[in-house]
């Protein structure tokens, strides 16, 4: 059973914020939300992760709802280089090593 | 470079031959993972190492696949008697393990294996 649900695809305009939703309604208290992306023909790239507080780094912001059943990855100023498949993954805190990649969201940034 | 390094980047082999794929993890990372990605497909977990031990080999598709890790660093994935369905990109990742917690994993660029 997939632990996360993401839209199959989305478009966004260059220079605008891209908001990528993810549902993880069965997440447990000891599971993180991780985001990775995979640009064509490259290995997956770590973006950000969080437990319950919102997180921000140089790449993106992660907003997690209070009930932790969903989250949104925000790319503040999308560029053409952000075109990629974005994966939302739930992963346990302790003794959980696998990253279970689903189909992700194919994000296309258009000029 | 400080990232995960994989070699070769591309490998073309004849059906029935053995191949070895190499992964150099980030220095100090005790956890190491192998995944594969067939054309147009998602990432499929193969094996997980913690140090030199592999507590989870559940993703290896058949007994033709094996992996080892020496010195808690370099890992080699070996595929014996390759078949055409083994054609894929093989990805390696590594992460720190702090007090039982595996931190974020960083991936290499992969080895593209083509079996002809």
Coordinates of C-alpha atoms in Angstrom, one line a residue:
Chain A
X1 CA 0.0 0.0 0.0
X2 CA 1.3 3.4 -1.0
X3 CA 1.8 5.6 2.1
X4 CA 1.6 8.9 0.1
X5 CA -0.7 10.2 -2.7
X6 CA 0.5 12.9 -5.1
X7 CA -1.0 14.4 -8.3
X8 CA 0.4 12.8 -11.4
X9 CA 1.5 16.0 -13.0
X10 CA 1.4 19.8 -12.7
X11 CA 2.6 22.8 -14.6
X12 CA 3.9 26.0 -13.2
X13 CA 5.2 29.3 -14.7
X14 CA 8.8 30.2 -14.4
X15 CA 9.4 32.7 -11.6
X16 CA 6.3 31.8 -9.8
X17 CA 5.9 29.7 -6.7
X18 CA 5.3 26.0 -7.2
X19 CA 3.1 24.3 -4.6
X20 CA 3.3 20.5 -4.6
X21 CA 0.7 18.7 -2.5
X22 CA 1.1 15.3 -0.8
X23 CA -1.4 13.3 1.2
X24 CA -0.2 10.9 3.9
X25 CA -3.3 10.3 5.9
X26 CA -1.9 7.1 7.6
X27 CA 1.3 8.6 8.8
X28 CA 2.3 7.6 12.3
X29 CA 3.9 9.8 15.0
X30 CA 7.4 8.4 14.4
X31 CA 7.5 9.0 10.6
X32 CA 9.1 11.8 8.8
X33 CA 8.0 13.3 5.5
X34 CA 10.8 13.4 3.0
X35 CA 10.9 15.1 -0.5
X36 CA 13.2 14.1 -3.3
X37 CA 13.3 15.1 -6.9
X38 CA 14.7 13.4 -10.0
X39 CA 15.7 15.5 -12.9
X40 CA 15.8 13.5 -16.2
X41 CA 18.7 11.1 -16.4
X42 CA 20.0 12.0 -13.0
X43 CA 20.0 10.3 -9.6
X44 CA 17.4 11.4 -7.1
X45 CA 18.2 14.6 -5.2
X46 CA 17.3 15.2 -1.6
X47 CA 15.3 18.4 -1.1
X48 CA 14.0 18.6 2.5
X49 CA 12.3 16.6 5.3
X50 CA 10.2 17.3 8.3
X51 CA 8.4 15.7 11.2
X52 CA 5.7 18.2 12.3
X53 CA 7.2 21.7 12.2
X54 CA 7.5 23.6 8.9
X55 CA 10.9 23.5 7.5
X56 CA 12.8 25.8 5.1
X57 CA 16.2 25.4 3.4
X58 CA 17.9 27.0 0.4
X59 CA 15.9 24.8 -2.0
X60 CA 12.4 24.8 -0.7
X61 CA 9.9 25.1 2.1
X62 CA 7.9 22.2 3.6
X63 CA 4.5 23.0 5.2
X64 CA 3.0 20.1 7.2
X65 CA -0.6 20.4 8.4
X66 CA -1.2 20.3 12.1
X67 CA -2.8 16.8 11.9
X68 CA 0.2 15.7 9.8
X69 CA -2.0 14.1 7.2
X70 CA -0.8 16.2 4.4
X71 CA 2.0 18.5 3.4
X72 CA 3.0 20.9 0.7
X73 CA 6.4 21.4 -0.8
X74 CA 7.0 25.0 -2.0
X75 CA 9.5 26.0 -4.6
X76 CA 9.5 29.8 -4.1
X77 CA 10.7 30.9 -7.5
X78 CA 10.5 28.1 -10.0
X79 CA 13.1 28.0 -12.8
X80 CA 13.2 25.8 -15.9
X81 CA 15.9 23.7 -14.1
X82 CA 13.2 22.7 -11.5
X83 CA 11.5 20.6 -14.1
X84 CA 11.6 17.1 -12.6
X85 CA 9.7 14.3 -10.9
X86 CA 9.1 15.1 -7.3
X87 CA 8.6 12.4 -4.7
X88 CA 7.0 12.7 -1.3
X89 CA 8.0 9.8 0.9
X90 CA 7.1 8.8 4.5
X91 CA 10.0 7.2 6.4
X92 CA 10.3 6.0 10.0
X93 CA 12.5 7.7 12.5
X94 CA 14.2 4.7 13.9
X95 CA 15.5 1.6 12.1
X96 CA 13.7 2.6 8.9
X97 CA 16.1 2.8 6.1
X98 CA 14.1 2.3 2.9
X99 CA 12.9 5.2 0.9
X100 CA 9.9 3.9 -0.9
X101 CA 9.5 5.9 -4.1
X102 CA 6.1 6.0 -5.7
X103 CA 5.2 7.5 -9.0
X104 CA 5.7 11.1 -7.8
X105 CA 4.5 14.3 -9.5
X106 CA 6.0 15.3 -12.8
X107 CA 6.5 19.1 -12.6
X108 CA 7.0 21.0 -15.8
X109 CA 8.1 24.6 -15.4
X110 CA 7.2 26.7 -18.5
X111 CA 8.8 29.9 -19.6
Chain B
X1 CA 34.0 15.6 -4.9
X2 CA 32.1 14.9 -1.7
X3 CA 29.2 13.1 -3.2
X4 CA 28.4 9.4 -3.9
X5 CA 30.4 8.2 -6.8
X6 CA 29.4 5.3 -9.0
X7 CA 31.4 3.6 -11.7
X8 CA 31.1 2.9 -14.6
X9 CA 28.6 5.5 -15.6
X10 CA 27.6 3.3 -18.5
X11 CA 28.1 -0.4 -19.2
X12 CA 27.1 -2.4 -22.2
X13 CA 27.4 -6.1 -21.8
X14 CA 26.5 -9.3 -23.7
X15 CA 23.7 -11.5 -22.4
X16 CA 25.2 -14.2 -20.1
X17 CA 28.2 -12.2 -19.0
X18 CA 28.9 -11.1 -15.4
X19 CA 29.1 -7.4 -14.5
X20 CA 30.3 -5.6 -11.4
X21 CA 29.0 -2.1 -10.5
X22 CA 30.9 0.0 -7.9
X23 CA 29.7 2.5 -5.4
X24 CA 31.9 4.9 -3.3
X25 CA 29.7 6.4 -0.6
X26 CA 30.2 9.7 1.1
X27 CA 33.0 9.5 3.6
X28 CA 31.7 8.5 7.0
X29 CA 28.3 7.3 5.8
X30 CA 27.7 3.9 7.4
X31 CA 24.4 3.2 5.6
X32 CA 24.5 2.3 1.9
X33 CA 21.6 1.4 -0.4
X34 CA 21.2 0.0 -3.9
X35 CA 18.2 0.7 -6.0
X36 CA 17.5 0.2 -9.7
X37 CA 15.3 2.0 -12.1
X38 CA 14.1 0.4 -15.3
X39 CA 13.2 2.7 -18.3
X40 CA 10.2 4.8 -17.4
X41 CA 9.7 3.0 -14.1
X42 CA 10.0 3.9 -10.5
X43 CA 12.9 3.2 -8.2
X44 CA 13.1 -0.4 -6.9
X45 CA 14.9 -1.1 -3.6
X46 CA 17.5 -3.8 -3.9
X47 CA 19.6 -4.0 -0.7
X48 CA 20.6 -2.1 2.4
X49 CA 24.0 -2.2 4.2
X50 CA 24.8 -0.9 7.7
X51 CA 28.5 -1.0 7.9
X52 CA 29.6 -4.2 6.2
X53 CA 26.4 -6.1 7.0
X54 CA 23.4 -6.4 4.8
X55 CA 20.4 -6.7 7.1
X56 CA 18.0 -6.4 4.2
X57 CA 18.6 -8.1 0.9
X58 CA 14.9 -8.6 0.2
X59 CA 14.9 -6.5 -3.0
X60 CA 17.5 -8.6 -4.9
X61 CA 15.5 -10.0 -7.8
X62 CA 17.2 -13.4 -8.0
X63 CA 20.2 -15.3 -6.9
X64 CA 22.1 -13.9 -9.9
X65 CA 22.4 -10.7 -7.9
X66 CA 24.7 -10.2 -5.0
X67 CA 26.4 -7.3 -3.3
X68 CA 29.2 -6.8 -0.8
X69 CA 30.7 -4.0 1.1
X70 CA 34.2 -3.9 2.5
X71 CA 35.8 -1.7 5.1
X72 CA 32.5 0.0 5.7
X73 CA 33.0 2.0 2.5
X74 CA 33.0 0.8 -1.1
X75 CA 30.2 -1.5 -2.2
X76 CA 30.1 -3.8 -5.3
X77 CA 26.9 -5.0 -6.9
X78 CA 27.5 -8.1 -9.0
X79 CA 25.1 -9.5 -11.6
X80 CA 25.9 -12.9 -12.9
X81 CA 24.8 -14.3 -16.2
X82 CA 23.1 -11.1 -17.2
X83 CA 19.8 -11.1 -18.9
X84 CA 18.1 -8.4 -21.0
X85 CA 15.6 -7.7 -18.2
X86 CA 18.5 -6.6 -16.1
X87 CA 18.9 -3.5 -18.3
X88 CA 18.3 -0.5 -16.0
X89 CA 20.0 2.3 -14.2
X90 CA 21.5 1.1 -10.9
X91 CA 21.6 3.7 -8.2
X92 CA 23.5 3.8 -5.0
X93 CA 22.8 6.0 -2.0
X94 CA 24.4 6.6 1.4
X95 CA 23.5 8.2 4.7
X96 CA 24.7 8.7 8.2
X97 CA 23.3 6.6 11.0
X98 CA 23.1 8.5 14.3
X99 CA 21.9 6.6 17.3
X100 CA 19.7 4.3 15.2
X101 CA 18.4 7.0 13.0
X102 CA 19.2 7.0 9.3
X103 CA 19.6 10.6 8.1
X104 CA 18.8 11.8 4.6
X105 CA 20.2 9.6 1.9
X106 CA 22.3 11.1 -1.0
X107 CA 22.3 9.4 -4.3
X108 CA 24.9 8.9 -7.0
X109 CA 24.3 9.5 -10.7
X110 CA 23.9 5.8 -11.3
X111 CA 25.3 3.2 -13.7
X112 CA 23.3 2.6 -16.8
X113 CA 23.5 -1.1 -17.7
X114 CA 22.5 -2.3 -21.1
X115 CA 22.4 -6.0 -21.8
X116 CA 22.5 -6.9 -25.5

